[in-house]
XYZ file of C-alpha atoms in Angstrom:
277
model
C 6.423 -15.944 -11.194
C 8.367 -12.727 -10.410
C 7.001 -9.996 -8.185
C 5.403 -7.470 -10.507
C 6.115 -3.756 -10.744
C 3.342 -1.236 -10.087
C 3.107 2.490 -9.415
C 0.873 4.142 -6.839
C -1.108 7.155 -7.995
C 0.273 8.953 -4.944
C 3.545 9.136 -6.897
C 1.967 11.418 -9.518
C -0.358 13.589 -7.413
C -1.076 16.318 -9.970
C -2.126 13.930 -12.714
C -5.758 12.876 -12.894
C -6.828 9.242 -12.778
C -7.190 9.278 -16.557
C -3.689 10.714 -17.017
C -2.198 8.173 -14.624
C -3.654 5.197 -16.450
C -2.805 6.482 -19.936
C 0.706 7.679 -19.115
C 1.677 4.652 -17.046
C 0.498 2.394 -19.860
C 2.454 4.403 -22.425
C 5.635 3.502 -20.513
C 4.775 -0.182 -20.327
C 3.698 0.012 -16.690
C 0.614 -2.155 -16.526
C -0.138 -2.262 -12.803
C -1.435 0.654 -10.773
C -2.053 1.407 -7.127
C -5.405 3.179 -7.289
C -6.225 6.274 -5.246
C -9.855 6.370 -4.152
C -9.706 10.158 -4.095
C -8.778 10.308 -7.788
C -11.374 7.686 -8.662
C -13.961 9.744 -6.790
C -13.291 12.642 -9.161
C -13.396 10.404 -12.238
C -16.272 8.058 -11.328
C -16.042 4.427 -10.242
C -17.736 2.880 -13.264
C -15.758 5.031 -15.679
C -12.552 4.102 -13.824
C -13.335 0.392 -14.075
C -14.061 0.753 -17.788
C -10.806 2.629 -18.460
C -8.719 0.088 -16.560
C -10.309 -2.736 -18.528
C -9.849 -0.928 -21.846
C -6.156 -0.274 -21.138
C -5.551 -3.790 -19.753
C -4.290 -2.159 -16.573
C -4.248 -4.360 -13.492
C -4.731 -3.001 -9.961
C -2.087 -3.797 -7.368
C -3.982 -2.046 -4.568
C -6.833 0.284 -3.725
C -5.833 2.978 -1.256
C -7.459 3.305 1.282
C -10.204 2.725 3.900
C -10.167 2.855 7.692
C -9.886 5.366 10.504
C -12.154 3.341 12.793
C -11.076 5.328 15.854
C -12.523 8.535 14.425
C -9.090 9.934 13.594
C -10.098 10.543 9.969
C -13.286 12.403 10.824
C -15.618 9.411 10.379
C -17.653 7.832 13.117
C -17.102 4.094 13.557
C -20.259 3.284 11.601
C -19.364 5.730 8.828
C -15.862 4.220 8.568
C -17.367 0.740 8.277
C -19.766 1.872 5.555
C -16.935 3.559 3.669
C -14.767 0.432 3.928
C -17.588 -1.710 2.546
C -17.919 0.686 -0.384
C -14.150 0.383 -0.922
C -14.335 -3.424 -0.871
C -17.076 -3.374 -3.512
C -15.049 -1.053 -5.737
C -11.880 -3.106 -5.231
C -13.816 -6.154 -6.382
C -15.133 -4.255 -9.408
C -11.565 -3.557 -10.594
C -10.234 -6.971 -9.466
C -7.695 -5.392 -7.111
C -5.075 -7.548 -5.446
C -5.789 -5.922 -2.079
C -7.487 -3.051 -0.280
C -5.248 -1.056 2.049
C -6.881 -0.512 5.402
C -5.689 1.564 8.358
C -6.843 1.278 11.983
C -6.687 4.991 12.716
C -4.677 6.776 15.375
C -5.580 6.600 19.058
C -7.633 9.813 18.820
C -7.969 10.102 22.606
C -8.793 6.424 23.177
C -6.708 4.110 25.286
C -4.516 1.764 23.270
C -6.668 -1.173 24.311
C -9.902 0.493 23.246
C -8.435 1.693 19.933
C -7.269 -1.858 19.178
C -10.670 -3.244 20.168
C -12.372 -0.877 17.722
C -10.128 -2.137 14.931
C -10.733 -5.765 15.849
C -14.488 -5.116 15.825
C -14.129 -3.524 12.392
C -12.224 -6.541 11.093
C -14.843 -8.914 12.506
C -17.386 -7.067 10.354
C -15.292 -6.496 7.235
C -13.411 -9.760 6.727
C -16.543 -11.813 5.925
C -17.555 -9.128 3.427
C -14.053 -9.097 1.945
C -14.303 -12.882 1.619
C -17.651 -12.594 -0.175
C -16.079 -10.201 -2.687
C -12.743 -12.090 -2.791
C -10.717 -9.010 -1.819
C -7.867 -9.401 0.681
C -7.481 -6.593 3.195
C -3.927 -5.407 3.872
C -2.779 -3.434 6.903
C 0.556 -1.701 7.268
C 2.799 -1.781 10.337
C 3.753 1.757 11.344
C 5.664 1.637 14.584
C 6.585 4.714 16.609
C 5.626 8.350 16.280
C 5.673 8.341 12.469
C 2.610 6.089 12.370
C 0.690 7.610 15.273
C -1.849 9.381 13.056
C -2.608 6.202 11.109
C -2.330 3.243 13.428
C -2.907 2.476 17.084
C -0.870 -0.739 16.744
C 2.271 0.632 18.320
C 4.610 -2.363 18.047
C 5.424 -5.164 15.638
C 4.413 -7.624 18.335
C 0.941 -6.067 18.502
C 0.685 -5.896 14.721
C 1.606 -9.504 13.981
C -0.327 -10.705 17.008
C -3.414 -9.152 15.448
C -2.705 -10.844 12.116
C -2.467 -14.200 13.854
C -6.006 -13.779 15.186
C -7.594 -13.583 11.726
C -7.658 -15.858 8.670
C -4.666 -15.380 6.421
C -6.552 -15.500 3.130
C -8.371 -12.212 3.663
C -6.160 -10.292 6.081
C -2.547 -9.653 5.174
C 0.031 -6.929 5.483
C 1.758 -4.215 3.497
C 5.539 -3.993 3.768
C 6.457 -0.351 3.229
C 10.228 -0.033 3.018
C 9.994 3.637 3.917
C 8.803 2.617 7.366
C 10.679 -0.684 7.804
C 13.597 -0.645 5.415
C 16.276 0.813 7.668
C 15.874 -1.994 10.203
C 17.403 -5.042 8.515
C 16.712 -7.150 11.609
C 13.030 -7.135 10.596
C 13.643 -9.156 7.425
C 13.401 -12.618 9.092
C 10.116 -11.552 10.710
C 8.611 -10.520 7.388
C 10.022 -13.636 5.724
C 8.183 -15.743 8.307
C 4.958 -13.955 7.307
C 5.794 -14.068 3.608
C 2.503 -15.735 2.700
C 0.633 -12.794 4.257
C 2.458 -9.979 2.461
C -0.025 -8.598 -0.054
C 1.991 -5.580 -1.239
C 5.522 -4.187 -1.031
C 5.721 -0.405 -1.229
C 8.962 1.181 -2.364
C 10.264 4.517 -1.136
C 13.756 5.361 0.028
C 14.595 7.533 3.038
C 17.536 9.036 4.850
C 18.567 7.443 8.114
C 17.884 10.728 9.887
C 14.586 12.279 8.886
C 11.226 13.147 10.365
C 8.989 10.554 8.731
C 5.844 12.486 9.657
C 6.915 15.080 7.080
C 6.977 12.276 4.476
C 10.513 12.476 3.109
C 9.731 9.596 0.755
C 12.576 9.494 -1.744
C 13.063 7.748 -5.065
C 14.957 4.438 -4.886
C 18.683 4.982 -4.566
C 18.443 8.477 -3.053
C 18.461 7.413 0.582
C 19.851 4.812 2.943
C 17.475 1.855 2.471
C 19.278 -1.214 1.098
C 16.736 -2.140 -1.549
C 18.826 -5.044 -2.867
C 18.946 -6.608 0.597
C 15.173 -6.491 1.005
C 14.166 -7.581 -2.479
C 16.618 -10.482 -2.529
C 15.533 -11.557 0.960
C 11.832 -11.414 0.157
C 12.333 -13.223 -3.147
C 14.148 -15.983 -1.234
C 11.065 -16.318 0.978
C 8.944 -16.725 -2.194
C 6.852 -13.637 -1.474
C 4.261 -13.348 -4.249
C 2.860 -9.832 -4.545
C 3.276 -6.577 -6.422
C 6.081 -4.089 -5.762
C 4.631 -0.590 -5.865
C 6.446 2.746 -6.081
C 4.957 5.269 -3.649
C 6.889 8.532 -3.464
C 5.528 11.965 -2.650
C 6.426 15.031 -0.612
C 8.173 18.332 -1.147
C 11.622 16.811 -1.739
C 10.267 15.277 -4.955
C 8.549 18.383 -6.290
C 11.375 19.237 -8.693
C 11.479 15.703 -10.121
C 9.348 15.315 -13.231
C 6.850 12.499 -13.160
C 8.505 10.830 -16.124
C 11.750 10.704 -14.136
C 9.918 9.141 -11.211
C 8.494 6.410 -13.396
C 11.874 5.851 -15.042
C 13.459 5.445 -11.608
C 10.990 2.681 -10.788
C 11.642 0.981 -14.103
C 15.398 1.095 -13.625
C 15.815 0.178 -9.983
C 14.916 -3.473 -10.524
C 16.892 -4.030 -13.709
C 19.290 -6.405 -11.945
C 16.576 -8.282 -10.034
C 15.137 -11.194 -12.046
C 12.692 -11.736 -9.186
C 10.905 -8.461 -10.058
C 9.505 -7.448 -13.425
C 6.623 -6.118 -15.467
C 3.592 -8.207 -16.213
C 3.553 -9.384 -19.815
C 0.954 -7.041 -21.287
C -0.030 -9.616 -23.879
C -0.711 -12.333 -21.310
């Protein structure tokens, strides 16, 4: 089965949840990366009903976490919010829930990592009960400091190894990893734990904290190299467009969706789900 194309709602920030679902579907895009913020405005039950009515599948729910307090939640509040996210993800039959440790927020690295491990000890059994895999994203260096206290790939994959693979996997975001081709064998070796591939191009020289996430083909990431390499490793997950930021403001949303549709035209390993299936 080919990896299936999806679009994150972060790619169309000014559209409402209702507009996203209707307009994606009108273009034949039948998988969506759901934004909890947009769902919060629309209503969880109404969102689940609309997705079902439009036969729209959910590639991911974005996001829960911030267990270090970096997102303004206490540890207990972050846990409660993550449980609520797991329940919603189950309601819409999502393929994964994106979860972020949180930045250091004044903690030592060791303590920040311990907080995340404690959170996972609590959440993974709940995720298993609801059959929702959790997916964490490696963000190494300064560009991920506000989101993750796991400051190296060694620390990130070491953490993965400590938890069961069925309910804790990873997100491969080519915006963060795509310029470093030497990482491909590492991700291939964890291919069975990749729950989502996020697509965004970038220039080789840019400040990632400003989120210069570009449409495919407008930067220096070798998309063909990554997709072919991951397909060879039999990675089985959705491929989700996630572009936002001021450099995309002049690009109409229809053009953004068309770019996602076109960038995989020569890749038989990636395609749309058959809407009639």
